[in-house]
Short mmCIF file of C-alpha atoms and ligand atoms in Angstrom, two decimals:
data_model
loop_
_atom_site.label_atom_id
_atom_site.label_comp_id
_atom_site.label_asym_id
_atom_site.label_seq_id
_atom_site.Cartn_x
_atom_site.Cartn_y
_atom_site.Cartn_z
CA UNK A 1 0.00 0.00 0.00
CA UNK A 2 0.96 3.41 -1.07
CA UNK A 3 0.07 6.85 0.44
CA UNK A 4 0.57 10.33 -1.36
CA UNK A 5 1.70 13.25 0.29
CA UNK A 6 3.95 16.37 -0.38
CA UNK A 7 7.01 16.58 0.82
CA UNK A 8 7.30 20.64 1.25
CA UNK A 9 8.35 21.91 -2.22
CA UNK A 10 4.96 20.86 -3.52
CA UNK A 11 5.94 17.72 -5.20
CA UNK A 12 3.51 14.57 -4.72
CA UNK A 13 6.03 11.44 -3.50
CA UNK A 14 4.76 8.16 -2.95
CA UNK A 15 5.15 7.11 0.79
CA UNK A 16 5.11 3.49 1.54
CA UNK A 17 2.21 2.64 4.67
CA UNK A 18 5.46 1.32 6.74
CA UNK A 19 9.50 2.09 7.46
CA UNK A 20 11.80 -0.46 6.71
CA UNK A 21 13.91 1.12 9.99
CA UNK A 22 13.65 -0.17 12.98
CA UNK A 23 16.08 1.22 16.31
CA UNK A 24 18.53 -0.80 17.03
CA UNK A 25 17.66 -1.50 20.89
CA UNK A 26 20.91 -2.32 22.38
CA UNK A 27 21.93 1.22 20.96
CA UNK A 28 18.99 2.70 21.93
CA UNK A 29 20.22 1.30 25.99
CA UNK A 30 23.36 2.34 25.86
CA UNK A 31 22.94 6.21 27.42
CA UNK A 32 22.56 4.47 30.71
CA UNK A 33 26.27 3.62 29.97
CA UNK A 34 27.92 7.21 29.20
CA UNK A 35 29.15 9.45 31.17
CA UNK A 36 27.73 12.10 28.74
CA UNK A 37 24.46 10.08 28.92
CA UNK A 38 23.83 10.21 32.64
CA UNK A 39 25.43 13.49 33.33
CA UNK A 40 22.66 15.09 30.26
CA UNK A 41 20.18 13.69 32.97
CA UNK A 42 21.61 15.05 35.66
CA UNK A 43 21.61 18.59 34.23
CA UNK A 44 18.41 18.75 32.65
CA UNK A 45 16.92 20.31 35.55
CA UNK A 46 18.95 23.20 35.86
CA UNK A 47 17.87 26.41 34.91
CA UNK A 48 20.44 29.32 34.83
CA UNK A 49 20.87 31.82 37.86
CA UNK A 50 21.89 35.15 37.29
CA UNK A 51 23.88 35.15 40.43
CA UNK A 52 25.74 31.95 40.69
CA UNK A 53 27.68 30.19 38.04
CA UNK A 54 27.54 26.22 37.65
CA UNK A 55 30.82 24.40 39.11
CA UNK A 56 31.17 21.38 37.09
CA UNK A 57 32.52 18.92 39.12
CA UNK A 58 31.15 16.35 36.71
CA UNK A 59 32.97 15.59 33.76
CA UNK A 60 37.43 15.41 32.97
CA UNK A 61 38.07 18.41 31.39
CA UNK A 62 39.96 21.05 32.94
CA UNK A 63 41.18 22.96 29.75
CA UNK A 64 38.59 26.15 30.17
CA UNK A 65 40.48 27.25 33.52
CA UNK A 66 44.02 28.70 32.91
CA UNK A 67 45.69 27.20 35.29
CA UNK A 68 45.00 24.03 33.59
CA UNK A 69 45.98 26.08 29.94
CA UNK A 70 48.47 23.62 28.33
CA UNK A 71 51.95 24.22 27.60
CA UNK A 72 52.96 26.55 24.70
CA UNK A 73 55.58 24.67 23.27
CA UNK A 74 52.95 22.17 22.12
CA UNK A 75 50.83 24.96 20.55
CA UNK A 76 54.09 25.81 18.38
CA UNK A 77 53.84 22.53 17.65
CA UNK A 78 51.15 22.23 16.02
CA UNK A 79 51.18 25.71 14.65
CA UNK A 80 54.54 24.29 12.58
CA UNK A 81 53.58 21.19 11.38
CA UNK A 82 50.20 23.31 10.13
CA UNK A 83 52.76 25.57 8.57
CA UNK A 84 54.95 23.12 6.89
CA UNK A 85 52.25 22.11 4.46
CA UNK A 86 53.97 18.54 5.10
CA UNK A 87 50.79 17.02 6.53
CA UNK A 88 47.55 18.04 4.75
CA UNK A 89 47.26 14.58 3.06
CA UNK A 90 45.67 11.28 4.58
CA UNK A 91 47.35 9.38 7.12
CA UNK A 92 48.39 5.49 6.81
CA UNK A 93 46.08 3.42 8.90
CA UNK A 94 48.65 2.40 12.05
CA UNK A 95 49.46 6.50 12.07
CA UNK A 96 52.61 8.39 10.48
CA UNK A 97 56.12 7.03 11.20
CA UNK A 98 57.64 9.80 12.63
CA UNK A 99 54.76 10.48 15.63
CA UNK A 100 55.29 6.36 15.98
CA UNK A 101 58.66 6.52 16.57
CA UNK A 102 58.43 9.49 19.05
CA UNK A 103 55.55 7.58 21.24
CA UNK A 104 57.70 4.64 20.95
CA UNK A 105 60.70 6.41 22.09
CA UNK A 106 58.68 8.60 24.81
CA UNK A 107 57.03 5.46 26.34
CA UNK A 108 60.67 3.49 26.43
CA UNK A 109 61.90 5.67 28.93
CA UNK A 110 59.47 3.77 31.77
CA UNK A 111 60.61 0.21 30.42
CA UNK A 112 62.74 -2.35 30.85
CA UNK A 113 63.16 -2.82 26.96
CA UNK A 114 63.09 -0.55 23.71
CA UNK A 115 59.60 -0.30 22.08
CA UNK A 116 60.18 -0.06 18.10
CA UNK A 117 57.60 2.35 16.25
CA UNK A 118 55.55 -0.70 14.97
CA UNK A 119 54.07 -1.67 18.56
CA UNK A 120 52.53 1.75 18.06
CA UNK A 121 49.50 2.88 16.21
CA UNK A 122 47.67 5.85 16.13
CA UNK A 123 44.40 6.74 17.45
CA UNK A 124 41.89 9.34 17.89
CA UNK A 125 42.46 9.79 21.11
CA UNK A 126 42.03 6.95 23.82
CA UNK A 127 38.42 6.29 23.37
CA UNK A 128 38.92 5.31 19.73
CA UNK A 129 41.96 2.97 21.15
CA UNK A 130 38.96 1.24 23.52
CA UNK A 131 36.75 1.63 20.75
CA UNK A 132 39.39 -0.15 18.18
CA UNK A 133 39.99 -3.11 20.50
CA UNK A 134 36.38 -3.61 21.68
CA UNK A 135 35.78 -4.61 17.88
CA UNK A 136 39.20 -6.59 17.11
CA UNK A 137 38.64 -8.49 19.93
CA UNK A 138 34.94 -9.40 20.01
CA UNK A 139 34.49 -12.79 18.16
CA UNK A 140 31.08 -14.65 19.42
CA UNK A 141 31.15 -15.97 22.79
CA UNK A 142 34.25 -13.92 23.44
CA UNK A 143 33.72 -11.66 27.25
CA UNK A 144 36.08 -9.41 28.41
CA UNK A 145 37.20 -9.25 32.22
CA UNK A 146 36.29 -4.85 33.84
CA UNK A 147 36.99 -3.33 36.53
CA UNK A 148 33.67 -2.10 39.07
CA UNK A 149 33.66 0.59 39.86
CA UNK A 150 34.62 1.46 36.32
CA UNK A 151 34.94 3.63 32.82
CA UNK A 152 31.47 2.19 31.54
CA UNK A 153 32.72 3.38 28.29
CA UNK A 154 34.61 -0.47 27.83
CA UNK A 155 31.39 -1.40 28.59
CA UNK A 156 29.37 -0.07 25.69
CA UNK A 157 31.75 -0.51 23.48
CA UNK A 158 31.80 -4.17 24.19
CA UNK A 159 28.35 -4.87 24.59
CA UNK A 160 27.80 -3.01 20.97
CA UNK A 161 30.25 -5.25 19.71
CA UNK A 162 28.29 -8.18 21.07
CA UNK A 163 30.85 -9.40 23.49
CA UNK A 164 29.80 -10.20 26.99
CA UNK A 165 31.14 -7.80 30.05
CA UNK A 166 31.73 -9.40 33.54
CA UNK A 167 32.96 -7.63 36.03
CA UNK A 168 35.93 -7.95 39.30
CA UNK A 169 35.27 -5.60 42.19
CA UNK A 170 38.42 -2.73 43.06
CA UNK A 171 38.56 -2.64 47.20
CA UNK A 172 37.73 0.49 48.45
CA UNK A 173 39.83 -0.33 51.87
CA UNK A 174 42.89 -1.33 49.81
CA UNK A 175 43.42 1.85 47.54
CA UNK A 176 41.77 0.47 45.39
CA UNK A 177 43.13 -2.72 44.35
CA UNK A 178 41.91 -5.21 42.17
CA UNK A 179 40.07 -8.58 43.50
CA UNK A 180 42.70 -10.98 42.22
CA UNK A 181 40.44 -13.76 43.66
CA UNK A 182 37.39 -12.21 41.80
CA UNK A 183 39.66 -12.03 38.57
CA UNK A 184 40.08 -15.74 38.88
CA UNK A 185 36.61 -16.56 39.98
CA UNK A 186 35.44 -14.74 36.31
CA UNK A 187 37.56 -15.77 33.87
CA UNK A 188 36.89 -18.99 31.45
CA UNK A 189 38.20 -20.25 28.24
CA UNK A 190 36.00 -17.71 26.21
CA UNK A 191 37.79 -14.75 28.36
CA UNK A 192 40.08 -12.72 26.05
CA UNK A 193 41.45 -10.38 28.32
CA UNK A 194 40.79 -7.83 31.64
CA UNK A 195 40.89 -4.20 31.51
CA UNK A 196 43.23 -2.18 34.45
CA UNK A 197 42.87 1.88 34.88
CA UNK A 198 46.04 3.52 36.28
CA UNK A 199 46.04 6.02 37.78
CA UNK A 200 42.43 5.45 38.17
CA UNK A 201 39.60 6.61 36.66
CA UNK A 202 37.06 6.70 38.39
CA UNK A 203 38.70 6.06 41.83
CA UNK A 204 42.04 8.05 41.39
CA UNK A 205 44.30 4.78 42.84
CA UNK A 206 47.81 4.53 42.03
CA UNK A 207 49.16 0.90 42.33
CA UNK A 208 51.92 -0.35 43.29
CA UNK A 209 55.03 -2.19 41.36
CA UNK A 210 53.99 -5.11 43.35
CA UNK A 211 50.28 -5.21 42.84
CA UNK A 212 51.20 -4.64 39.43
CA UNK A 213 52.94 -7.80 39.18
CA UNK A 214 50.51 -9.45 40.98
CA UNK A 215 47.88 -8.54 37.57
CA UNK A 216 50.64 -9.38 35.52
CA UNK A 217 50.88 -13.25 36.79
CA UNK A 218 47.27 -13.50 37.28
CA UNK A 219 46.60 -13.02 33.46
CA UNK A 220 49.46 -15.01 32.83
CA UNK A 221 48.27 -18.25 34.48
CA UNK A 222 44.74 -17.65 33.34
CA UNK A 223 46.00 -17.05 29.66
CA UNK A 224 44.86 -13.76 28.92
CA UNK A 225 46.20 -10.56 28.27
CA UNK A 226 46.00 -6.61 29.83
CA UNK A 227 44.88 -3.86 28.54
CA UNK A 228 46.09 -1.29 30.30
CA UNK A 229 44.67 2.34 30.22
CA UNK A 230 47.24 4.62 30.96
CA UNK A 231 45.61 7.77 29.88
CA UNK A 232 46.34 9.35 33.24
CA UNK A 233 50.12 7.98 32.99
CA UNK A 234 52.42 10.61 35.23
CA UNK A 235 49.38 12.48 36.63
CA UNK A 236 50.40 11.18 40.18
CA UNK A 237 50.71 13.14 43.47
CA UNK A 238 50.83 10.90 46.47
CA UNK A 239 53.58 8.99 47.68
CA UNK A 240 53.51 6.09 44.54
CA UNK A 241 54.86 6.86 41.45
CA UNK A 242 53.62 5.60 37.96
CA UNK A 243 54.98 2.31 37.25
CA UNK A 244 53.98 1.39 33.49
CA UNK A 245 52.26 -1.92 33.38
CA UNK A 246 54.43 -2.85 30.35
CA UNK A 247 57.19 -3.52 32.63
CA UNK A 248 55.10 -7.12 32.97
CA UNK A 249 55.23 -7.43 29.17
CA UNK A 250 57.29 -10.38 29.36
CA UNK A 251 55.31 -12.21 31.99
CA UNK A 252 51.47 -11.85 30.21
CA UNK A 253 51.71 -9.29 27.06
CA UNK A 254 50.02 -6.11 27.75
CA UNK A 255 47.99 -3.52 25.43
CA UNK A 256 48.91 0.01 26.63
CA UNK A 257 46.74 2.73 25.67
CA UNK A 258 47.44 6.43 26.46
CA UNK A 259 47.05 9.43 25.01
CA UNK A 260 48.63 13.29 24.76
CA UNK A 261 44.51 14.31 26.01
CA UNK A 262 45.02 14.53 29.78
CA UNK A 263 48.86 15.16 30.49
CA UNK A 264 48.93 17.90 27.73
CA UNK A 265 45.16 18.90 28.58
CA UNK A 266 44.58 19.09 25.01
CA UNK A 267 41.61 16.09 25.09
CA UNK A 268 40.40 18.09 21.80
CA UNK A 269 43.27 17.38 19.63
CA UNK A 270 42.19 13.54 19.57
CA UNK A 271 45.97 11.68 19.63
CA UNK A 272 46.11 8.82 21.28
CA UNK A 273 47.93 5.05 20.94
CA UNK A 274 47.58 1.75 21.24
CA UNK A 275 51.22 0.15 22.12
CA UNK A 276 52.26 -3.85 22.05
CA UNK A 277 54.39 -4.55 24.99
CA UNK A 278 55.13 -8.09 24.53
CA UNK A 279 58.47 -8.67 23.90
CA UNK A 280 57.57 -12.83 23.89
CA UNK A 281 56.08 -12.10 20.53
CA UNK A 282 52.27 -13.40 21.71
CA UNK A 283 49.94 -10.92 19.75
CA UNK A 284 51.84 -11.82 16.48
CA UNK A 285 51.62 -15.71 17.20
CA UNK A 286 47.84 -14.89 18.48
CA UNK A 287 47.31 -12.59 15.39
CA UNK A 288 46.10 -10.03 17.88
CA UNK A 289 48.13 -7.44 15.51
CA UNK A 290 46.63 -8.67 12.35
CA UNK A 291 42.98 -8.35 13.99
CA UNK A 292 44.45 -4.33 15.10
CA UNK A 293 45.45 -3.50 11.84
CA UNK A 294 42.82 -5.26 9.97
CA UNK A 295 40.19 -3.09 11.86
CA UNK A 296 42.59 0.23 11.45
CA UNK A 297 42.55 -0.23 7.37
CA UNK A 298 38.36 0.57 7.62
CA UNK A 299 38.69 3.44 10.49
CA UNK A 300 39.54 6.55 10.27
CA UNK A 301 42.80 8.57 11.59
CA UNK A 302 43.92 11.08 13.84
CA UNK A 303 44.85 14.62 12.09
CA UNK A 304 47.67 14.13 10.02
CA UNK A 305 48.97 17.60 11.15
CA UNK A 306 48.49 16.92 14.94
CA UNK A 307 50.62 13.25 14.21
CA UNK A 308 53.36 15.45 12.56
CA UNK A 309 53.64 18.02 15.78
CA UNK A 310 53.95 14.97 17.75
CA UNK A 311 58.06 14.67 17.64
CA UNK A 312 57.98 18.56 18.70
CA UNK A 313 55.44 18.56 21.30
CA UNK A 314 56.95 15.49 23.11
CA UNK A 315 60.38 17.10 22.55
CA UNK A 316 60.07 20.37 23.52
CA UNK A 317 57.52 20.41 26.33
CA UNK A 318 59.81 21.32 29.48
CA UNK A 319 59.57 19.02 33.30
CA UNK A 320 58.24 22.34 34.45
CA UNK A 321 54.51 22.06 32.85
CA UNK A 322 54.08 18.55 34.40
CA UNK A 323 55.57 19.63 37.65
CA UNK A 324 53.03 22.78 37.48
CA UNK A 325 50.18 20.80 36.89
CA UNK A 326 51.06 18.06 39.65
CA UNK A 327 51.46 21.14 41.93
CA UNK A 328 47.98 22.41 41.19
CA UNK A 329 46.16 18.86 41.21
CA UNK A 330 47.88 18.23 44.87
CA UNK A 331 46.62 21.29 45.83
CA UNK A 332 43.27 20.43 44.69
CA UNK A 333 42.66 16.77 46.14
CA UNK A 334 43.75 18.80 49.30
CA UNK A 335 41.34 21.32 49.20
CA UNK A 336 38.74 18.45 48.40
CA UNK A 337 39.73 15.59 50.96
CA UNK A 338 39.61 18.29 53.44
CA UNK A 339 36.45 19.62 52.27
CA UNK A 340 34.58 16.15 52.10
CA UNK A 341 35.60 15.49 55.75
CA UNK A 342 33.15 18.23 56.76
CA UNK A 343 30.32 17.16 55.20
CA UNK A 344 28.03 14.27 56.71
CA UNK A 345 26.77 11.86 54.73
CA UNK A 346 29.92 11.87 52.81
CA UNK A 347 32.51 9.61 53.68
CA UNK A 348 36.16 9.25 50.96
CA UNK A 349 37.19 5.80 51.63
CA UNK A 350 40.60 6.55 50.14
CA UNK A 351 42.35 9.80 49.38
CA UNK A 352 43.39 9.88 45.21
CA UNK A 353 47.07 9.76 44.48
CA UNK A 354 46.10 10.18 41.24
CA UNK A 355 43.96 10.92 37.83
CA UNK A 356 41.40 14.01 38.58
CA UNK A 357 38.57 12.04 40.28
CA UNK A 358 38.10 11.10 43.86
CA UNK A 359 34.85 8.13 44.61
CA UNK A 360 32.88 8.89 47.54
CA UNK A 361 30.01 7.04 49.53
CA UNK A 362 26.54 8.45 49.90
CA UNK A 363 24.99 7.71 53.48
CA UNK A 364 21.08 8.45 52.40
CA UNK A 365 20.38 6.87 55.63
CA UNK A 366 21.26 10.14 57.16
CA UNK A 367 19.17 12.54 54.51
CA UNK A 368 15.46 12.71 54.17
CA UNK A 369 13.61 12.46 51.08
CA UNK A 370 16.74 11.69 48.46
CA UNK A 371 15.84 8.48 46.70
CA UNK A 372 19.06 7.49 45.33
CA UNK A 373 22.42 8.84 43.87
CA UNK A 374 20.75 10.06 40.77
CA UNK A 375 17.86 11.83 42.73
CA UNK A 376 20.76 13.26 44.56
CA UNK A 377 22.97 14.85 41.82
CA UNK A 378 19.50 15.83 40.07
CA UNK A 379 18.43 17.83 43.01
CA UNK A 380 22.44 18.96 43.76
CA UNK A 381 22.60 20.43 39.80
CA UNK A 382 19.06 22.14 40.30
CA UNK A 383 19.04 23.75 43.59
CA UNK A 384 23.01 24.30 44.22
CA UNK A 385 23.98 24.32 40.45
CA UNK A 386 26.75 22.01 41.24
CA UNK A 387 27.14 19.45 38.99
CA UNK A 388 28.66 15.64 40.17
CA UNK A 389 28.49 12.29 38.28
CA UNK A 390 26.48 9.61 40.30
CA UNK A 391 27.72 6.15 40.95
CA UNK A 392 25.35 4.59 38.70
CA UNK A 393 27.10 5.89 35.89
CA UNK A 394 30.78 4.09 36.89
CA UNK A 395 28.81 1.20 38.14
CA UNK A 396 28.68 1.82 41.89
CA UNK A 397 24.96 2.70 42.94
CA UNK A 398 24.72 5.44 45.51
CA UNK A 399 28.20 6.44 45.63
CA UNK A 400 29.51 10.14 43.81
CA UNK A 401 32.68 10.43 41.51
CA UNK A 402 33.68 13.88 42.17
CA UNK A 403 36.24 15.88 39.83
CA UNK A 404 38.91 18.32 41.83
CA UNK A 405 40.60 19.04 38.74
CA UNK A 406 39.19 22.62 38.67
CA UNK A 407 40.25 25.93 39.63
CA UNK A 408 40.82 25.73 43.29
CA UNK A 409 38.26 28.84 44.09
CA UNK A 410 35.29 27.09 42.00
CA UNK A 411 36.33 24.06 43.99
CA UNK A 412 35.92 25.37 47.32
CA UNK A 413 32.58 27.10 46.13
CA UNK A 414 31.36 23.92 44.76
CA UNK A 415 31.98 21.82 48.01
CA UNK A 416 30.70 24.42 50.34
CA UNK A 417 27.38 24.16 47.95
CA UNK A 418 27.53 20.15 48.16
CA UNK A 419 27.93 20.66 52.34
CA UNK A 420 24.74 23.64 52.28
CA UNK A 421 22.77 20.99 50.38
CA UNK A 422 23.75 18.00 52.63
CA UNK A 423 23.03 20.27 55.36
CA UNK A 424 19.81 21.25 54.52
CA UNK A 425 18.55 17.40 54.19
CA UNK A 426 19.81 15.83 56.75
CA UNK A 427 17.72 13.80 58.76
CA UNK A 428 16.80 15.14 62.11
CA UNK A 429 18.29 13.39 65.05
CA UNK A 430 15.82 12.49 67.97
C1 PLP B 1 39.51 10.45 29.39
C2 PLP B 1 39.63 8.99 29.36
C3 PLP B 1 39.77 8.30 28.16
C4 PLP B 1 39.65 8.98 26.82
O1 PLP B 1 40.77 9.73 26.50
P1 PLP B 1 40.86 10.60 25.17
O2 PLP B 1 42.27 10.56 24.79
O3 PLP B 1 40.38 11.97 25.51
O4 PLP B 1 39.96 9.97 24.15
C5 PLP B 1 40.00 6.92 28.20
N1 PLP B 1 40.03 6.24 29.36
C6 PLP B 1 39.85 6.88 30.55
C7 PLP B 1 39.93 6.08 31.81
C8 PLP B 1 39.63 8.26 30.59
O5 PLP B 1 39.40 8.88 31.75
#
C-alpha cells in the first residue's frame, strides 16, 4: 500500500504505509552507559541563575580554567607542522612514522626494553583505542574481564560489539586494588582479556610495582592478556609513582593505551595510541596485531597535522609544565579531601594519588527524602547548580565520583554548595 503526500516543495512522493527502519535497541540502551548520557540527565533540571555560576565537578576536562591552559611549546607545535604544508594529506592506517617513533621512544623511557615504532599505532584519542579493541577483539562468545567501579565506556563498546562484560570488584579499603580472587573466579576459556585503569579513573588509585605484578601473573596463568589504560600515565601526586604496566610485558603481554589528552590537557586534539608490549612475541603468534590492523585499514585517523607536531610537542615540552600541573592537582585533592571530611553523609574511603577524580560514599540513611544517587545529583545540579556524576554511571549505585581538577576557588565554592545541600537534608536526630 501506497500513500501520497507532499514533501514541502509541492511535489507529490509516494510514501510506503510502513519504514523499513527499525532502532537498534541495544543502541537505543546504551545512554545508561555514558558518562555524557547520565550526566545530560543530571543537568536537565537546571535552569540558569543570574547570580551563581555552575561548578562542574562532573565531567574530565579542565582545559577552560588557565591554570590548567596547556603548555605553549605544544601549541608551536602544532602551529609548525600546520605551517609546513607537510601534513595536509591522509594518514596510513597504524598512524605516520615519525609520531610512531616518538611515542615509541617517549614510552621506552618507563621500560625495561626498547619499544620499536611498529608496537605503536595511532588513534583518535584513547576512546577510539577502547573503541578499536572492543571490535578486534569481540568474536562470538568472546567476554572481556572490567573493573567495578569502572569507565562504563569499555562497557558499551563491548556490549555493541556483542561481546559479553563481567565484572571484578576494586577494594575500596585497599586503595583500590583489584580482586585478584574475583579475577580468577570470572575468567573462562571464552575470556580474552581484563581491563586495568592507572592512575584510576574513576577512583584516582595509584598501584603499586607489586600489585602490578601481581595482575601481571594473574593473566598469565589464566592465559589472557591486559589492557592497560594509561591515559592518566604521570598524573600522580601521592607517595607512589607511575609504574607502566608494560614492565610485565614479558610475563602476560600487555595492550597500553594512552594518550597526549590529559597530560597535555589538550583532550580536543584527539591523539592517542595503542602500544604492544610483549616482547615474547604473543599478539603476532595470536594474530592479535593482524585483527588491530585489519580493523585500522576501515577506520579513520587522527589529524595528520596533529601526528606530525607529535616529535615537537613530546620534545620540547619542558619538566616544568608537568611539575606545574602536579602542583595544582595536589593542591586540589587537598582542598577536596579536606572539604569532604566536613560534610556528613559523605565519607572518601581513600584519598586519590592520582587521575582528577576522587569516589565517595553516599549515606542516604542520614538525609530525608533523596531516593538514590541520581535523585541526589538531580536535586544537587538544580538547587546548588553544582554538577557531580552519580555512581550509577561508573557502576557503583549510591556512591559520587567527584572531579577536583578545577580551579581551586570554583572548587571550594562547589563543596561548600555540596555541604549547604547535605546540610539542609539531613535527617533530624531524635
Ligand atoms: C579520558 C579517558 C579516556 C579517553 O581519552 P581521550 O584521549 O580523551 O579519548 C579513556 N580512558 C579513561 C579512563 C579516561 O578517563
Amino acid at each position: 500500500m501506497e500513500d501520497s503526500a507532499t514533501n514541502g516543495h509541492g511535489v507529490v512522493t509516494a510514501v510506503p504505509a510502513s519504514w523499513n527502519f527499525e532502532p537498534n535497541e541495544t543502541l537505543l540502551g546504551l545512554p545508561a552507559l555514558s558518562v555524557r548520557g547520565v550526566l545530560t540527565r543530571v543537568m536537565a533540571g537546571m535552569l540558569p541563575d543570574g547570580g551563581r555560576a555552575v561548578v562542574r565537578l562532573g565531567s574530565g576536562d579542565p582545559t577552560a580554567f588557565p591554570c590548567f591552559r596547556t603548555v605553549p611549546e605544544a601549541v608551536d607545535a602544532v602551529a609548525s607542522a600546520v605551517q609546513s604544508g607537510q601534513y595536509n594529506s591522509y594518514s596510513t592506517s597504524v598512524g605516520l612514522e615519525l609520531a610512531r617513533r616518538s611515542i615509541a621512544q617517549y614510552l621506552s623511557c618507563d621500560l625495561p626494553y626498547k619499544l620499536s615504532p611498529d608496537d605503536v599505532y595511532l588513534t583518535s584519542g584513547c576512546t577510539q583505542a577502547i573503541e578499536i579493541l572492543c571490535s578486534a577483539l569481540a568474536r562470538p562468545g568472546a567476554n572481556i574481564l572490567l573493573p567495578r567501579p569502572g569507565f562504563m565506556f569499555y562497557e558499551a563498546r563491548a556490549i555493541f560489539n556483542g561481546m559479553e562484560a563481567r565484572y571484578f570488584n576494586l577494594l575500596p579499603g585497599n586503595g583500590w586494588e583489584v580482586d585478584i580472587d574475583g579475577v580468577q573466579a570470572l575468567a573462562d576459556k571464552n575470556t580474552v582479556a581484563m581491563v586495568i585503569v592507572n592512575p584510576g579513573n574513576p577512583c584516582g588509585n595509584v598501584y603499586s610495582y607489586e600489585h602490578l605484578a601481581k595482575v601481571a601473573e594473574t593473566a598469565r596463568k589464566l592465559g589472557i592478556f591486559v589492557i592497560a589504560d594509561e591515559v592518566y600515565a604521570h598524573l600522580t601526586f601521592g607517595e607512589r609513582k607511575f609504574v607502566p604496566m608494560g614492565v610485565f610485558g614479558a610475563v602476560a603481554p600487555v595492550l597500553t593505551l594512552g594518550s597526549i589528552s590529559k597530560r597535555w590537557m589538550v583532550p580536543g586534539w584527539r591523539l592517542g595510541w595503542i602500544v604492544t608490549n610483549d616482547p615474547n612475541g604473543v599478539f603476532q603468534r595470536t594474530k592479535v596485531v593482524h585483527s588491530i590492523k585489519s580493523y585500522l585499514d576501515i577506520s579513520s585517523d587522527p589529524a595528520t597535522f596533529v601526528q606530525g607536531a607529535i616529535p615537537k610537542l613530546v620534545e620540547n615540552t619542558k619538566e616544568e609544565f608537568f611539575e606545574k600541573t602536579i602542583e595544582i592537582l595536589k593542591r586540589c585533592v587537598d582542598i577536596c579531601c579536606e572539604k569532604l571530611k566536613g560534610i556528613n553523609a559523605i565519607t572518601c574511603p581513600s584519598k586519590p594519588e592520582g587521575s582528577m577524580f576522587v569516589m565517595v560514599k553516599l549515606d542516604l540513611s542520614c538525609l530525608e527524602g533523596i531516593k538514590d544517587d541520581m535523585d541526589f545529583c538531580c536535586r544537587l545540579a538544580k538547587e546548588e547548580l553544582v554538577v557531580v556524576l552519580p555512581g550509577c554511571a561508573v557502576g557503583y549505585k549510591d556512591w559520587l565520583r567527584i572531579t577536583f581538577a578545577i580551579d581551586p576557588s570554583s572548587l571550594e565554592e562547589g563543596l561548600d554548595r555540596l555541604k549547604s545541600f547535605c546540610l539542609r537534608y539531613r535527617k533530624p536526630t531524635k
